[in-house]
PDB file of N, CA, C and O in Angstrom:
ATOM      1  N   MET A1148      12.707   5.393   2.130  1.00 61.00           N
ATOM      2  CA  MET A1148      13.249   5.128   0.818  1.00 61.00           C
ATOM      3  C   MET A1148      12.091   5.088  -0.184  1.00 61.00           C
ATOM      4  O   MET A1148      11.241   4.206  -0.116  1.00 61.00           O
ATOM      5  N   PRO A1149      12.006   6.048  -1.076  1.00 72.00           N
ATOM      6  CA  PRO A1149      10.894   6.090  -2.022  1.00 72.00           C
ATOM      7  C   PRO A1149      10.952   4.951  -3.034  1.00 72.00           C
ATOM      8  O   PRO A1149      12.028   4.504  -3.438  1.00 72.00           O
ATOM      9  N   LEU A1150       9.781   4.498  -3.424  1.00 77.00           N
ATOM     10  CA  LEU A1150       9.685   3.457  -4.441  1.00 77.00           C
ATOM     11  C   LEU A1150       9.875   4.072  -5.817  1.00 77.00           C
ATOM     12  O   LEU A1150       9.635   5.261  -6.016  1.00 77.00           O
ATOM     13  N   GLU A1151      10.267   3.251  -6.760  1.00 77.00           N
ATOM     14  CA  GLU A1151      10.396   3.724  -8.128  1.00 77.00           C
ATOM     15  C   GLU A1151       9.019   4.113  -8.654  1.00 77.00           C
ATOM     16  O   GLU A1151       8.011   3.465  -8.352  1.00 77.00           O
ATOM     17  N   ALA A1152       8.961   5.179  -9.435  1.00 75.00           N
ATOM     18  CA  ALA A1152       7.684   5.683  -9.954  1.00 75.00           C
ATOM     19  C   ALA A1152       6.973   4.627 -10.795  1.00 75.00           C
ATOM     20  O   ALA A1152       5.765   4.469 -10.706  1.00 75.00           O
ATOM     21  N   GLY A1153       7.702   3.894 -11.588  1.00 86.00           N
ATOM     22  CA  GLY A1153       7.104   2.858 -12.431  1.00 86.00           C
ATOM     23  C   GLY A1153       6.468   1.748 -11.615  1.00 86.00           C
ATOM     24  O   GLY A1153       5.418   1.215 -11.985  1.00 86.00           O
ATOM     25  N   LEU A1154       7.070   1.409 -10.490  1.00 86.00           N
ATOM     26  CA  LEU A1154       6.531   0.364  -9.634  1.00 86.00           C
ATOM     27  C   LEU A1154       5.224   0.819  -8.994  1.00 86.00           C
ATOM     28  O   LEU A1154       4.243   0.075  -8.966  1.00 86.00           O
ATOM     29  N   LEU A1155       5.196   2.033  -8.512  1.00 86.00           N
ATOM     30  CA  LEU A1155       3.999   2.556  -7.860  1.00 86.00           C
ATOM     31  C   LEU A1155       2.820   2.629  -8.832  1.00 86.00           C
ATOM     32  O   LEU A1155       1.672   2.451  -8.433  1.00 86.00           O
ATOM     33  N   GLU A1156       3.096   2.844 -10.108  1.00 89.00           N
ATOM     34  CA  GLU A1156       2.035   2.927 -11.109  1.00 89.00           C
ATOM     35  C   GLU A1156       1.336   1.597 -11.332  1.00 89.00           C
ATOM     36  O   GLU A1156       0.151   1.575 -11.666  1.00 89.00           O
ATOM     37  N   ILE A1157       2.036   0.479 -11.145  1.00 92.00           N
ATOM     38  CA  ILE A1157       1.429  -0.820 -11.426  1.00 92.00           C
ATOM     39  C   ILE A1157       0.897  -1.523 -10.180  1.00 92.00           C
ATOM     40  O   ILE A1157       0.171  -2.498 -10.294  1.00 92.00           O
ATOM     41  N   LEU A1158       1.236  -1.020  -8.992  1.00 93.00           N
ATOM     42  CA  LEU A1158       0.750  -1.645  -7.765  1.00 93.00           C
ATOM     43  C   LEU A1158      -0.692  -1.244  -7.499  1.00 93.00           C
ATOM     44  O   LEU A1158      -1.099  -0.122  -7.780  1.00 93.00           O
ATOM     45  N   ALA A1159      -1.460  -2.183  -6.937  1.00 96.00           N
ATOM     46  CA  ALA A1159      -2.851  -1.911  -6.569  1.00 96.00           C
ATOM     47  C   ALA A1159      -3.146  -2.599  -5.247  1.00 96.00           C
ATOM     48  O   ALA A1159      -2.460  -3.548  -4.859  1.00 96.00           O
ATOM     49  N   CYS A1160      -4.157  -2.120  -4.564  1.00 97.00           N
ATOM     50  CA  CYS A1160      -4.574  -2.697  -3.294  1.00 97.00           C
ATOM     51  C   CYS A1160      -5.068  -4.126  -3.535  1.00 97.00           C
ATOM     52  O   CYS A1160      -5.932  -4.345  -4.385  1.00 97.00           O
ATOM     53  N   PRO A1161      -4.546  -5.097  -2.803  1.00 97.00           N
ATOM     54  CA  PRO A1161      -5.005  -6.477  -2.991  1.00 97.00           C
ATOM     55  C   PRO A1161      -6.457  -6.684  -2.555  1.00 97.00           C
ATOM     56  O   PRO A1161      -7.113  -7.604  -3.022  1.00 97.00           O
ATOM     57  N   ALA A1162      -6.972  -5.832  -1.685  1.00 96.00           N
ATOM     58  CA  ALA A1162      -8.329  -6.001  -1.179  1.00 96.00           C
ATOM     59  C   ALA A1162      -9.383  -5.456  -2.150  1.00 96.00           C
ATOM     60  O   ALA A1162     -10.384  -6.111  -2.414  1.00 96.00           O
ATOM     61  N   CYS A1163      -9.155  -4.245  -2.694  1.00 97.00           N
ATOM     62  CA  CYS A1163     -10.184  -3.616  -3.526  1.00 97.00           C
ATOM     63  C   CYS A1163      -9.693  -3.250  -4.927  1.00 97.00           C
ATOM     64  O   CYS A1163     -10.471  -2.756  -5.734  1.00 97.00           O
ATOM     65  N   HIS A1164      -8.408  -3.404  -5.196  1.00 96.00           N
ATOM     66  CA  HIS A1164      -7.784  -3.141  -6.502  1.00 96.00           C
ATOM     67  C   HIS A1164      -7.692  -1.661  -6.874  1.00 96.00           C
ATOM     68  O   HIS A1164      -7.481  -1.328  -8.029  1.00 96.00           O
ATOM     69  N   ALA A1165      -7.840  -0.773  -5.896  1.00 97.00           N
ATOM     70  CA  ALA A1165      -7.677   0.662  -6.131  1.00 97.00           C
ATOM     71  C   ALA A1165      -6.180   0.997  -6.173  1.00 97.00           C
ATOM     72  O   ALA A1165      -5.359   0.250  -5.624  1.00 97.00           O
ATOM     73  N   PRO A1166      -5.802   2.110  -6.800  1.00 95.00           N
ATOM     74  CA  PRO A1166      -4.392   2.528  -6.805  1.00 95.00           C
ATOM     75  C   PRO A1166      -3.890   2.813  -5.394  1.00 95.00           C
ATOM     76  O   PRO A1166      -4.673   3.090  -4.485  1.00 95.00           O
ATOM     77  N   LEU A1167      -2.577   2.757  -5.235  1.00 95.00           N
ATOM     78  CA  LEU A1167      -1.936   3.042  -3.953  1.00 95.00           C
ATOM     79  C   LEU A1167      -1.145   4.338  -4.058  1.00 95.00           C
ATOM     80  O   LEU A1167      -0.633   4.674  -5.125  1.00 95.00           O
ATOM     81  N   LYS A1168      -1.044   5.054  -2.944  1.00 93.00           N
ATOM     82  CA  LYS A1168      -0.191   6.244  -2.897  1.00 93.00           C
ATOM     83  C   LYS A1168       0.814   6.057  -1.771  1.00 93.00           C
ATOM     84  O   LYS A1168       0.529   5.410  -0.761  1.00 93.00           O
ATOM     85  N   GLU A1169       1.977   6.630  -1.948  1.00 92.00           N
ATOM     86  CA  GLU A1169       3.065   6.481  -0.983  1.00 92.00           C
ATOM     87  C   GLU A1169       2.980   7.562   0.089  1.00 92.00           C
ATOM     88  O   GLU A1169       2.785   8.737  -0.209  1.00 92.00           O
ATOM     89  N   ALA A1170       3.105   7.135   1.346  1.00 90.00           N
ATOM     90  CA  ALA A1170       3.102   8.063   2.472  1.00 90.00           C
ATOM     91  C   ALA A1170       4.008   7.495   3.553  1.00 90.00           C
ATOM     92  O   ALA A1170       3.727   6.421   4.082  1.00 90.00           O
ATOM     93  N   ASP A1171       5.078   8.197   3.878  1.00 86.00           N
ATOM     94  CA  ASP A1171       6.072   7.752   4.870  1.00 86.00           C
ATOM     95  C   ASP A1171       6.558   6.344   4.515  1.00 86.00           C
ATOM     96  O   ASP A1171       7.037   6.126   3.438  1.00 86.00           O
ATOM     97  N   ALA A1172       6.410   5.400   5.420  1.00 89.00           N
ATOM     98  CA  ALA A1172       6.873   4.029   5.193  1.00 89.00           C
ATOM     99  C   ALA A1172       5.687   3.112   4.909  1.00 89.00           C
ATOM    100  O   ALA A1172       5.682   1.945   5.276  1.00 89.00           O
ATOM    101  N   GLU A1173       4.666   3.664   4.237  1.00 94.00           N
ATOM    102  CA  GLU A1173       3.467   2.894   3.938  1.00 94.00           C
ATOM    103  C   GLU A1173       2.961   3.209   2.537  1.00 94.00           C
ATOM    104  O   GLU A1173       3.269   4.246   1.973  1.00 94.00           O
ATOM    105  N   LEU A1174       2.160   2.291   2.022  1.00 94.00           N
ATOM    106  CA  LEU A1174       1.405   2.528   0.805  1.00 94.00           C
ATOM    107  C   LEU A1174      -0.060   2.548   1.213  1.00 94.00           C
ATOM    108  O   LEU A1174      -0.559   1.584   1.803  1.00 94.00           O
ATOM    109  N   ILE A1175      -0.747   3.636   0.931  1.00 95.00           N
ATOM    110  CA  ILE A1175      -2.125   3.831   1.350  1.00 95.00           C
ATOM    111  C   ILE A1175      -3.055   3.597   0.168  1.00 95.00           C
ATOM    112  O   ILE A1175      -2.856   4.154  -0.909  1.00 95.00           O
ATOM    113  N   CYS A1176      -4.087   2.800   0.396  1.00 96.00           N
ATOM    114  CA  CYS A1176      -5.098   2.549  -0.624  1.00 96.00           C
ATOM    115  C   CYS A1176      -5.919   3.817  -0.825  1.00 96.00           C
ATOM    116  O   CYS A1176      -6.326   4.466   0.141  1.00 96.00           O
ATOM    117  N   THR A1177      -6.186   4.168  -2.080  1.00 95.00           N
ATOM    118  CA  THR A1177      -6.959   5.366  -2.387  1.00 95.00           C
ATOM    119  C   THR A1177      -8.451   5.083  -2.504  1.00 95.00           C
ATOM    120  O   THR A1177      -9.228   6.005  -2.735  1.00 95.00           O
ATOM    121  N   GLY A1178      -8.851   3.842  -2.328  1.00 94.00           N
ATOM    122  CA  GLY A1178     -10.273   3.497  -2.382  1.00 94.00           C
ATOM    123  C   GLY A1178     -11.021   4.099  -1.201  1.00 94.00           C
ATOM    124  O   GLY A1178     -10.576   3.992  -0.067  1.00 94.00           O
ATOM    125  N   LYS A1179     -12.169   4.719  -1.460  1.00 91.00           N
ATOM    126  CA  LYS A1179     -12.920   5.405  -0.403  1.00 91.00           C
ATOM    127  C   LYS A1179     -13.444   4.440   0.649  1.00 91.00           C
ATOM    128  O   LYS A1179     -13.500   4.771   1.818  1.00 91.00           O
ATOM    129  N   GLU A1180     -13.826   3.258   0.270  1.00 92.00           N
ATOM    130  CA  GLU A1180     -14.373   2.278   1.208  1.00 92.00           C
ATOM    131  C   GLU A1180     -13.280   1.480   1.912  1.00 92.00           C
ATOM    132  O   GLU A1180     -13.519   0.931   2.974  1.00 92.00           O
ATOM    133  N   CYS A1181     -12.110   1.401   1.354  1.00 94.00           N
ATOM    134  CA  CYS A1181     -11.034   0.540   1.860  1.00 94.00           C
ATOM    135  C   CYS A1181     -10.074   1.307   2.767  1.00 94.00           C
ATOM    136  O   CYS A1181     -10.149   1.209   3.980  1.00 94.00           O
ATOM    137  N   GLY A1182      -9.128   2.021   2.180  1.00 92.00           N
ATOM    138  CA  GLY A1182      -8.184   2.845   2.928  1.00 92.00           C
ATOM    139  C   GLY A1182      -7.115   2.100   3.705  1.00 92.00           C
ATOM    140  O   GLY A1182      -6.502   2.665   4.600  1.00 92.00           O
ATOM    141  N   LEU A1183      -6.878   0.823   3.397  1.00 96.00           N
ATOM    142  CA  LEU A1183      -5.847   0.068   4.108  1.00 96.00           C
ATOM    143  C   LEU A1183      -4.468   0.680   3.876  1.00 96.00           C
ATOM    144  O   LEU A1183      -4.200   1.255   2.819  1.00 96.00           O
ATOM    145  N   ALA A1184      -3.584   0.536   4.861  1.00 97.00           N
ATOM    146  CA  ALA A1184      -2.209   1.036   4.763  1.00 97.00           C
ATOM    147  C   ALA A1184      -1.268  -0.160   4.838  1.00 97.00           C
ATOM    148  O   ALA A1184      -1.255  -0.891   5.831  1.00 97.00           O
ATOM    149  N   TYR A1185      -0.504  -0.372   3.783  1.00 97.00           N
ATOM    150  CA  TYR A1185       0.416  -1.502   3.688  1.00 97.00           C
ATOM    151  C   TYR A1185       1.832  -1.044   4.019  1.00 97.00           C
ATOM    152  O   TYR A1185       2.279  -0.009   3.515  1.00 97.00           O
ATOM    153  N   PRO A1186       2.554  -1.794   4.843  1.00 96.00           N
ATOM    154  CA  PRO A1186       3.914  -1.380   5.212  1.00 96.00           C
ATOM    155  C   PRO A1186       4.902  -1.576   4.063  1.00 96.00           C
ATOM    156  O   PRO A1186       4.695  -2.413   3.186  1.00 96.00           O
ATOM    157  N   VAL A1187       5.963  -0.776   4.096  1.00 93.00           N
ATOM    158  CA  VAL A1187       7.097  -0.940   3.183  1.00 93.00           C
ATOM    159  C   VAL A1187       8.298  -1.234   4.074  1.00 93.00           C
ATOM    160  O   VAL A1187       8.693  -0.394   4.881  1.00 93.00           O
ATOM    161  N   ARG A1188       8.854  -2.421   3.951  1.00 92.00           N
ATOM    162  CA  ARG A1188       9.979  -2.841   4.789  1.00 92.00           C
ATOM    163  C   ARG A1188      11.221  -3.033   3.922  1.00 92.00           C
ATOM    164  O   ARG A1188      11.191  -3.810   2.971  1.00 92.00           O
ATOM    165  N   ASP A1189      12.270  -2.320   4.259  1.00 89.00           N
ATOM    166  CA  ASP A1189      13.536  -2.386   3.512  1.00 89.00           C
ATOM    167  C   ASP A1189      13.325  -2.124   2.025  1.00 89.00           C
ATOM    168  O   ASP A1189      13.935  -2.758   1.175  1.00 89.00           O
ATOM    169  N   GLY A1190      12.413  -1.198   1.719  1.00 86.00           N
ATOM    170  CA  GLY A1190      12.162  -0.829   0.334  1.00 86.00           C
ATOM    171  C   GLY A1190      11.259  -1.789  -0.424  1.00 86.00           C
ATOM    172  O   GLY A1190      11.051  -1.631  -1.619  1.00 86.00           O
ATOM    173  N   ILE A1191      10.692  -2.771   0.273  1.00 90.00           N
ATOM    174  CA  ILE A1191       9.842  -3.775  -0.365  1.00 90.00           C
ATOM    175  C   ILE A1191       8.413  -3.636   0.172  1.00 90.00           C
ATOM    176  O   ILE A1191       8.193  -3.776   1.375  1.00 90.00           O
ATOM    177  N   PRO A1192       7.431  -3.380  -0.703  1.00 93.00           N
ATOM    178  CA  PRO A1192       6.047  -3.286  -0.244  1.00 93.00           C
ATOM    179  C   PRO A1192       5.540  -4.658   0.210  1.00 93.00           C
ATOM    180  O   PRO A1192       5.727  -5.657  -0.474  1.00 93.00           O
ATOM    181  N   VAL A1193       4.904  -4.683   1.369  1.00 96.00           N
ATOM    182  CA  VAL A1193       4.314  -5.918   1.889  1.00 96.00           C
ATOM    183  C   VAL A1193       2.811  -5.807   1.649  1.00 96.00           C
ATOM    184  O   VAL A1193       2.082  -5.235   2.440  1.00 96.00           O
ATOM    185  N   LEU A1194       2.361  -6.368   0.527  1.00 96.00           N
ATOM    186  CA  LEU A1194       0.967  -6.220   0.116  1.00 96.00           C
ATOM    187  C   LEU A1194       0.142  -7.431   0.550  1.00 96.00           C
ATOM    188  O   LEU A1194      -0.525  -8.085  -0.253  1.00 96.00           O
ATOM    189  N   LEU A1195       0.162  -7.693   1.838  1.00 97.00           N
ATOM    190  CA  LEU A1195      -0.635  -8.758   2.427  1.00 97.00           C
ATOM    191  C   LEU A1195      -1.739  -8.107   3.258  1.00 97.00           C
ATOM    192  O   LEU A1195      -1.463  -7.259   4.112  1.00 97.00           O
ATOM    193  N   ILE A1196      -2.965  -8.510   3.014  1.00 96.00           N
ATOM    194  CA  ILE A1196      -4.092  -7.909   3.725  1.00 96.00           C
ATOM    195  C   ILE A1196      -3.943  -8.102   5.230  1.00 96.00           C
ATOM    196  O   ILE A1196      -4.262  -7.204   6.011  1.00 96.00           O
ATOM    197  N   ASP A1197      -3.429  -9.242   5.653  1.00 96.00           N
ATOM    198  CA  ASP A1197      -3.230  -9.505   7.082  1.00 96.00           C
ATOM    199  C   ASP A1197      -2.195  -8.585   7.719  1.00 96.00           C
ATOM    200  O   ASP A1197      -2.220  -8.374   8.925  1.00 96.00           O
ATOM    201  N   GLU A1198      -1.280  -8.041   6.937  1.00 95.00           N
ATOM    202  CA  GLU A1198      -0.237  -7.148   7.442  1.00 95.00           C
ATOM    203  C   GLU A1198      -0.662  -5.669   7.380  1.00 95.00           C
ATOM    204  O   GLU A1198       0.035  -4.807   7.912  1.00 95.00           O
ATOM    205  N   ALA A1199      -1.762  -5.382   6.724  1.00 96.00           N
ATOM    206  CA  ALA A1199      -2.211  -4.003   6.517  1.00 96.00           C
ATOM    207  C   ALA A1199      -2.798  -3.427   7.805  1.00 96.00           C
ATOM    208  O   ALA A1199      -3.350  -4.137   8.630  1.00 96.00           O
ATOM    209  N   ARG A1200      -2.663  -2.112   7.909  1.00 94.00           N
ATOM    210  CA  ARG A1200      -3.226  -1.372   9.041  1.00 94.00           C
ATOM    211  C   ARG A1200      -4.558  -0.782   8.572  1.00 94.00           C
ATOM    212  O   ARG A1200      -4.674  -0.217   7.494  1.00 94.00           O
ATOM    213  N   ARG A1201      -5.571  -0.936   9.398  1.00 92.00           N
ATOM    214  CA  ARG A1201      -6.898  -0.368   9.095  1.00 92.00           C
ATOM    215  C   ARG A1201      -6.864   1.140   9.307  1.00 92.00           C
ATOM    216  O   ARG A1201      -6.129   1.637  10.149  1.00 92.00           O
ATOM    217  N   PRO A1202      -7.676   1.883   8.539  1.00 81.00           N
ATOM    218  CA  PRO A1202      -7.717   3.339   8.736  1.00 81.00           C
ATOM    219  C   PRO A1202      -8.270   3.686  10.116  1.00 81.00           C
ATOM    220  O   PRO A1202      -9.078   2.951  10.681  1.00 81.00           O
ATOM    221  N   ALA A1203      -7.801   4.788  10.666  1.00 71.00           N
ATOM    222  CA  ALA A1203      -8.230   5.220  12.002  1.00 71.00           C
ATOM    223  C   ALA A1203      -9.608   5.830  11.999  1.00 71.00           C
ATOM    224  O   ALA A1203     -10.147   6.259  11.071  1.00 71.00           O
TER     225      ALA A1203
END
């Protein structure tokens, strides 16, 4: 379920404050040093660093 475009524009990575991009059921940090992937559950972004997946 895609997020509203306006919502994605104002969301930022809680760890480094870089913009996020949508990919599958995750929001991926665009920061080169960070790259955390935050889950989206039932259409709601879970922007908790403890819930984020580290880049592979």
